[in-house]
Coordinates of C-alpha atoms in Angstrom, one line a residue:
M1153 CA 0.0 0.0 0.0
A1154 CA 1.1 3.6 -0.7
Q1155 CA 1.2 6.3 2.0
M1156 CA -1.0 9.2 0.9
N1157 CA -2.9 12.1 2.3
M1158 CA -6.6 12.6 1.6
L1159 CA -6.0 14.9 -1.4
Q1160 CA -3.7 12.4 -3.0
A1161 CA -6.2 9.6 -2.4
I1162 CA -9.0 11.7 -4.0
N1163 CA -6.8 12.6 -7.0
E1164 CA -5.9 8.9 -7.5
A1165 CA -9.5 7.8 -7.4
L1166 CA -10.5 10.4 -10.0
S1167 CA -7.5 9.6 -12.2
S1168 CA -8.1 5.8 -12.1
E1169 CA -11.8 6.2 -12.9
M1170 CA -11.1 8.6 -15.7
E1171 CA -8.7 6.0 -17.2
A1172 CA -11.4 3.3 -16.9
D1173 CA -14.3 5.4 -18.1
Q1174 CA -13.8 7.4 -21.3
T1175 CA -17.1 9.2 -20.7
M1176 CA -16.1 10.6 -17.3
T1177 CA -15.5 14.4 -17.0
V1178 CA -14.4 16.4 -14.0
F1179 CA -15.3 20.1 -13.9
G1180 CA -15.8 23.0 -11.5
E1181 CA -14.3 26.3 -10.5
D1182 CA -10.5 26.3 -11.1
V1183 CA -10.3 22.5 -11.3
G1184 CA -8.3 22.6 -14.6
H1185 CA -4.7 23.6 -14.9
F1186 CA -4.8 25.2 -11.4
G1187 CA -5.9 21.8 -9.9
G1188 CA -8.6 23.2 -7.7
V1189 CA -8.3 25.5 -4.7
F1190 CA -7.0 22.6 -2.6
R1191 CA -5.2 20.9 -5.6
A1192 CA -7.5 17.8 -5.5
T1193 CA -7.7 17.7 -9.3
S1194 CA -4.0 18.6 -9.9
G1195 CA -2.6 17.1 -13.1
L1196 CA -5.9 15.7 -14.4
Q1197 CA -6.2 18.3 -17.2
E1198 CA -2.7 17.6 -18.3
K1199 CA -3.3 13.9 -18.3
F1200 CA -6.7 13.7 -19.8
G1201 CA -7.0 16.9 -21.8
R1202 CA -9.2 20.1 -21.6
D1203 CA -12.3 18.3 -22.8
R1204 CA -12.4 16.0 -19.8
C1205 CA -11.2 18.2 -17.0
F1206 CA -12.1 21.9 -17.3
N1207 CA -13.0 25.1 -15.5
T1208 CA -16.6 26.3 -15.3
P1209 CA -18.0 29.8 -14.7
L1210 CA -18.5 30.9 -11.1
T1211 CA -22.1 29.6 -11.0
E1212 CA -23.0 26.7 -8.8
Q1213 CA -26.5 26.4 -10.2
G1214 CA -24.9 26.3 -13.7
I1215 CA -22.4 23.7 -12.6
A1216 CA -25.2 21.4 -11.2
G1217 CA -27.5 22.0 -14.2
F1218 CA -24.7 21.2 -16.6
A1219 CA -23.8 18.0 -14.6
N1220 CA -27.5 16.9 -14.8
G1221 CA -27.4 17.4 -18.5
L1222 CA -24.2 15.3 -19.0
A1223 CA -25.3 12.6 -16.7
S1224 CA -28.8 12.3 -18.2
N1225 CA -27.1 11.6 -21.5
G1226 CA -25.2 8.7 -20.1
M1227 CA -21.9 10.4 -19.2
T1228 CA -20.2 10.1 -15.9
A1229 CA -20.1 13.6 -14.4
V1230 CA -18.0 14.6 -11.4
A1231 CA -18.7 18.2 -10.5
E1232 CA -16.8 20.1 -7.8
I1233 CA -18.5 22.7 -5.7
Q1234 CA -15.5 24.7 -4.4
F1235 CA -16.8 25.0 -0.9
A1236 CA -19.9 23.3 0.6
D1237 CA -21.0 26.7 1.8
Y1238 CA -21.6 27.6 -1.8
I1239 CA -23.7 24.6 -2.7
F1240 CA -26.9 26.5 -1.8
P1241 CA -27.4 28.2 -5.1
A1242 CA -27.3 24.7 -6.7
I1243 CA -29.9 23.2 -4.3
D1244 CA -32.8 23.6 -6.8
Q1245 CA -30.9 21.7 -9.5
I1246 CA -29.7 19.0 -7.0
V1247 CA -32.9 18.5 -5.0
N1248 CA -35.5 19.1 -7.6
E1249 CA -33.7 17.7 -10.7
S1250 CA -30.8 15.3 -9.8
A1251 CA -32.7 13.6 -7.0
K1252 CA -36.0 13.2 -8.9
F1253 CA -34.8 12.5 -12.4
R1254 CA -35.3 8.8 -12.3
Y1255 CA -38.6 9.1 -10.3
R1256 CA -40.4 11.6 -12.5
S1257 CA -39.4 9.8 -15.7
G1258 CA -40.8 6.5 -14.5
N1259 CA -37.2 5.0 -14.6
E1260 CA -36.9 5.9 -18.3
F1261 CA -34.1 8.4 -17.6
D1262 CA -31.6 8.9 -14.7
V1263 CA -28.5 10.8 -13.7
G1264 CA -26.6 7.8 -12.3
G1265 CA -22.9 8.4 -12.5
L1266 CA -23.3 11.9 -11.2
V1267 CA -21.2 13.0 -8.2
F1268 CA -20.9 16.4 -6.5
R1269 CA -17.6 16.6 -4.6
T1270 CA -17.4 19.4 -2.1
P1271 CA -15.1 20.3 0.9
Y1272 CA -17.0 20.9 4.1
G1273 CA -16.5 21.8 7.7
G1274 CA -14.3 24.0 9.9
G1275 CA -10.9 23.9 11.5
I1276 CA -9.1 26.0 9.0
A1277 CA -10.1 29.5 10.3
G1278 CA -12.3 30.0 7.2
G1279 CA -15.0 32.0 8.9
H1280 CA -18.7 31.7 8.2
Y1281 CA -18.5 31.4 4.4
H1282 CA -15.9 28.6 4.3
S1283 CA -16.6 26.4 7.3
Q1284 CA -20.2 25.1 7.2
S1285 CA -21.4 21.5 7.4
P1286 CA -24.6 21.3 5.3
E1287 CA -24.9 17.6 5.0
A1288 CA -28.3 17.4 6.8
Y1289 CA -30.0 19.5 4.2
F1290 CA -29.5 16.7 1.7
T1291 CA -30.3 13.7 3.8
Q1292 CA -34.0 14.6 3.7
T1293 CA -34.0 14.3 -0.1
P1294 CA -35.0 10.8 -1.5
G1295 CA -33.0 10.0 -4.6
L1296 CA -29.7 11.4 -3.3
K1297 CA -26.9 9.5 -1.5
V1298 CA -24.7 11.4 1.0
V1299 CA -21.2 10.1 1.7
V1300 CA -18.4 11.4 4.0
P1301 CA -14.9 9.8 4.3
R1302 CA -12.7 10.1 7.4
N1303 CA -9.3 9.2 6.0
P1304 CA -7.4 8.7 2.7
E1305 CA -8.2 5.0 2.4
Q1306 CA -11.9 5.8 2.7
A1307 CA -11.6 8.8 0.5
K1308 CA -10.4 6.6 -2.4
G1309 CA -12.7 3.6 -1.8
L1310 CA -15.9 5.6 -1.1
L1311 CA -15.3 8.1 -4.0
I1312 CA -14.8 5.2 -6.5
A1313 CA -18.0 3.6 -5.2
S1314 CA -19.8 6.9 -5.5
I1315 CA -18.7 7.4 -9.1
R1316 CA -19.8 3.9 -10.0
D1317 CA -23.1 4.1 -8.2
K1318 CA -26.2 4.4 -10.4
N1319 CA -27.6 7.2 -8.2
P1320 CA -26.5 10.8 -7.8
V1321 CA -24.1 11.2 -4.8
I1322 CA -23.0 14.2 -2.8
F1323 CA -19.5 13.5 -1.6
F1324 CA -18.5 15.7 1.4
E1325 CA -14.8 16.0 2.0
P1326 CA -13.6 17.1 5.4
K1327 CA -11.1 19.8 4.3
R1328 CA -9.3 20.1 7.6
L1329 CA -8.1 16.5 7.0
Y1330 CA -7.0 17.1 3.4
R1331 CA -3.3 17.2 4.3
A1332 CA -3.5 16.4 8.0
S1333 CA -4.8 12.8 7.5
V1334 CA -2.1 10.5 6.1
G1335 CA -2.4 6.7 5.8
E1336 CA -2.0 3.6 3.8
V1337 CA -4.2 3.4 0.7
P1338 CA -4.6 0.2 -1.4
E1339 CA -3.3 0.5 -4.9
G1340 CA -5.4 -0.3 -7.9
D1341 CA -9.1 -0.9 -7.7
H1342 CA -10.4 -0.2 -4.2
V1343 CA -14.1 0.1 -3.5
I1344 CA -15.9 0.6 -0.1
E1345 CA -19.6 -0.3 -0.1
L1346 CA -21.9 2.6 0.3
G1347 CA -24.6 2.5 3.0
K1348 CA -22.4 0.4 5.4
A1349 CA -21.1 1.8 8.7
E1350 CA -17.7 0.7 10.1
V1351 CA -17.2 -0.3 13.7
V1352 CA -13.8 1.4 14.3
Q1353 CA -13.4 0.2 17.9
E1354 CA -15.4 -2.3 19.9
G1355 CA -16.6 -1.4 23.4
S1356 CA -19.2 -2.3 26.0
D1357 CA -20.3 0.9 27.9
I1358 CA -21.3 3.5 25.3
T1359 CA -21.6 3.8 21.5
L1360 CA -19.9 6.9 20.0
L1361 CA -21.2 7.7 16.5
G1362 CA -19.9 10.2 14.0
W1363 CA -18.5 10.8 10.5
G1364 CA -15.7 12.6 8.7
A1365 CA -13.3 14.7 10.7
Q1366 CA -15.2 14.2 13.9
M1367 CA -14.1 10.6 14.1
E1368 CA -10.7 11.8 15.3
I1369 CA -12.5 13.8 18.0
L1370 CA -14.4 10.7 19.1
E1371 CA -11.2 8.6 19.3
H1372 CA -9.5 11.3 21.5
A1373 CA -12.6 11.4 23.8
A1374 CA -12.7 7.6 24.0
E1375 CA -9.0 7.6 25.1
K1376 CA -9.9 10.0 27.9
A1377 CA -12.9 7.9 28.9
A1378 CA -10.8 4.7 28.9
K1379 CA -8.6 6.2 31.6
K1380 CA -11.8 6.3 33.8
G1381 CA -12.5 2.7 33.0
I1382 CA -15.2 3.5 30.4
S1383 CA -15.2 1.2 27.3
C1384 CA -16.4 3.1 24.2
E1385 CA -17.6 1.5 21.0
I1386 CA -16.8 3.8 18.0
I1387 CA -18.8 3.7 14.8
D1388 CA -18.1 5.7 11.6
L1389 CA -21.3 6.1 9.7
R1390 CA -19.5 6.9 6.4
T1391 CA -22.8 7.1 4.4
L1392 CA -25.5 9.4 5.8
S1393 CA -28.1 8.6 3.2
P1394 CA -28.9 5.8 3.3
W1395 CA -27.5 5.2 6.8
D1396 CA -26.8 1.9 8.4
V1397 CA -29.5 1.6 11.0
D1398 CA -28.8 -2.1 11.7
T1399 CA -25.1 -1.7 12.7
V1400 CA -25.8 1.3 15.0
A1401 CA -28.8 -0.4 16.6
E1402 CA -26.9 -3.6 17.2
S1403 CA -24.2 -1.6 18.9
V1404 CA -26.6 0.4 21.1
K1405 CA -28.4 -2.8 22.2
K1406 CA -25.1 -4.0 23.4
T1407 CA -23.9 -0.8 25.2
G1408 CA -27.2 0.7 26.2
R1409 CA -26.0 4.2 25.4
L1410 CA -25.5 6.4 22.4
L1411 CA -23.6 9.6 21.8
I1412 CA -23.7 11.3 18.4
N1413 CA -21.2 13.9 17.4
H1414 CA -21.3 16.2 14.4
E1415 CA -19.9 19.6 13.5
A1416 CA -23.2 21.0 12.0
P1417 CA -25.5 22.9 14.4
L1418 CA -27.5 21.0 16.9
T1419 CA -31.0 22.0 15.7
G1420 CA -32.0 20.1 12.6
G1421 CA -28.7 18.3 12.4
F1422 CA -28.6 14.7 11.3
A1423 CA -28.0 13.5 14.9
G1424 CA -31.7 14.3 15.6
E1425 CA -32.8 11.8 12.9
I1426 CA -30.4 9.1 14.2
A1427 CA -31.6 9.7 17.8
A1428 CA -35.3 9.3 16.8
T1429 CA -34.7 6.1 14.9
I1430 CA -32.5 4.5 17.5
Q1431 CA -35.0 5.4 20.2
E1432 CA -37.6 3.5 18.2
E1433 CA -35.3 0.5 17.6
C1434 CA -33.6 0.3 21.0
F1435 CA -36.0 1.9 23.5
L1436 CA -36.0 -1.0 26.0
Y1437 CA -32.2 -1.3 25.8
L1438 CA -31.3 2.4 26.6
E1439 CA -29.7 3.1 30.0
S1440 CA -29.6 6.9 29.5
P1441 CA -31.0 9.5 27.1
I1442 CA -29.3 9.6 23.7
A1443 CA -26.7 12.4 23.7
R1444 CA -25.8 14.9 21.0
V1445 CA -22.6 16.8 20.9
C1446 CA -22.8 19.2 18.0
G1447 CA -21.9 22.7 16.7
L1448 CA -23.7 25.7 18.1
D1449 CA -26.9 27.2 16.7
T1450 CA -25.1 30.2 15.4
P1451 CA -23.4 31.3 12.2
Y1452 CA -19.9 29.8 12.1
P1453 CA -17.9 32.3 14.2
L1454 CA -14.4 33.0 13.0
I1455 CA -12.8 34.3 16.3
H1456 CA -14.8 31.8 18.4
E1457 CA -14.1 28.7 16.2
K1458 CA -12.6 26.8 19.1
E1459 CA -15.6 27.4 21.3
Y1460 CA -18.0 26.4 18.4
M1461 CA -16.4 23.1 17.7
P1462 CA -17.8 19.9 19.3
D1463 CA -14.3 18.9 20.5
A1464 CA -12.9 16.0 22.5
L1465 CA -13.4 17.6 25.9
K1466 CA -17.1 18.4 25.2
T1467 CA -17.5 14.8 24.0
Y1468 CA -15.7 13.4 27.0
E1469 CA -17.9 15.3 29.4
A1470 CA -21.0 14.0 27.6
I1471 CA -19.7 10.5 27.8
L1472 CA -19.3 10.9 31.6
A1473 CA -22.8 12.3 31.9
S1474 CA -24.3 9.5 29.9
V1475 CA -22.5 6.7 31.8
N1476 CA -23.3 8.3 35.2
F1477 CA -26.9 9.1 34.4

């Protein structure tokens, strides 16, 4: 296996799929010769030409509409939205067109092979226009898949799976891990099944659930809890839509407790949907209320980023409160 950071893993996934699929195009703001603002598409235009990796105008709605057009004609379209904060102008195209294309045509047409890649989340001092986590907005939309990797190996395997999937996928990339996360990545064809969570660490006292960059936070909190004799089971959801209810419910029935951590604000965050479902599935097994450790219900604050983040200390304190309930 090769040692890569997350950006290199994403680049390798795109390159290998472009080699295998001559209909695949990669496009977005500055993704061509410049290689994207984070350099995730570096070298692709030089390798595959300007017809298959190219810049678009600065219009997210236009990018999404163009992607729908390509995909509906049988091409594999991978569109980059430069920051997840700017995906909102494209919501009409994604939610009303991409997600419903197959349904409204009675399965005559579809936009399978369509992926929207976008960096999300804080931790880079980006302020309120470059730090948001909007994944929950899209989990309520039937017809879309929502995927979030936590490390380079997942970034490659989940991105390849997303590109090959016959449904439109929004692929959220935790940008604070782009260069910070380094690990072994399998060479060649590497696919991770969508819709399947991963039990990262087994435990017996409480289940900790998260995705993306927050998995590192959960691991740090679990290490603190272990020093107090608390055994934490850690699960990476990986795919938010559809999410793996069975794996989470099986864990909670074993531990009796659940803590969900995500960077998006508490109100309306995806943790609320998980909590409601697990309460229905595991009510008689719960030893304490399901806990949520999330971002604050405020615009993302530049100078108070540290206070906003659902960090390891907040998570550790919530673990103690749940176990001692």
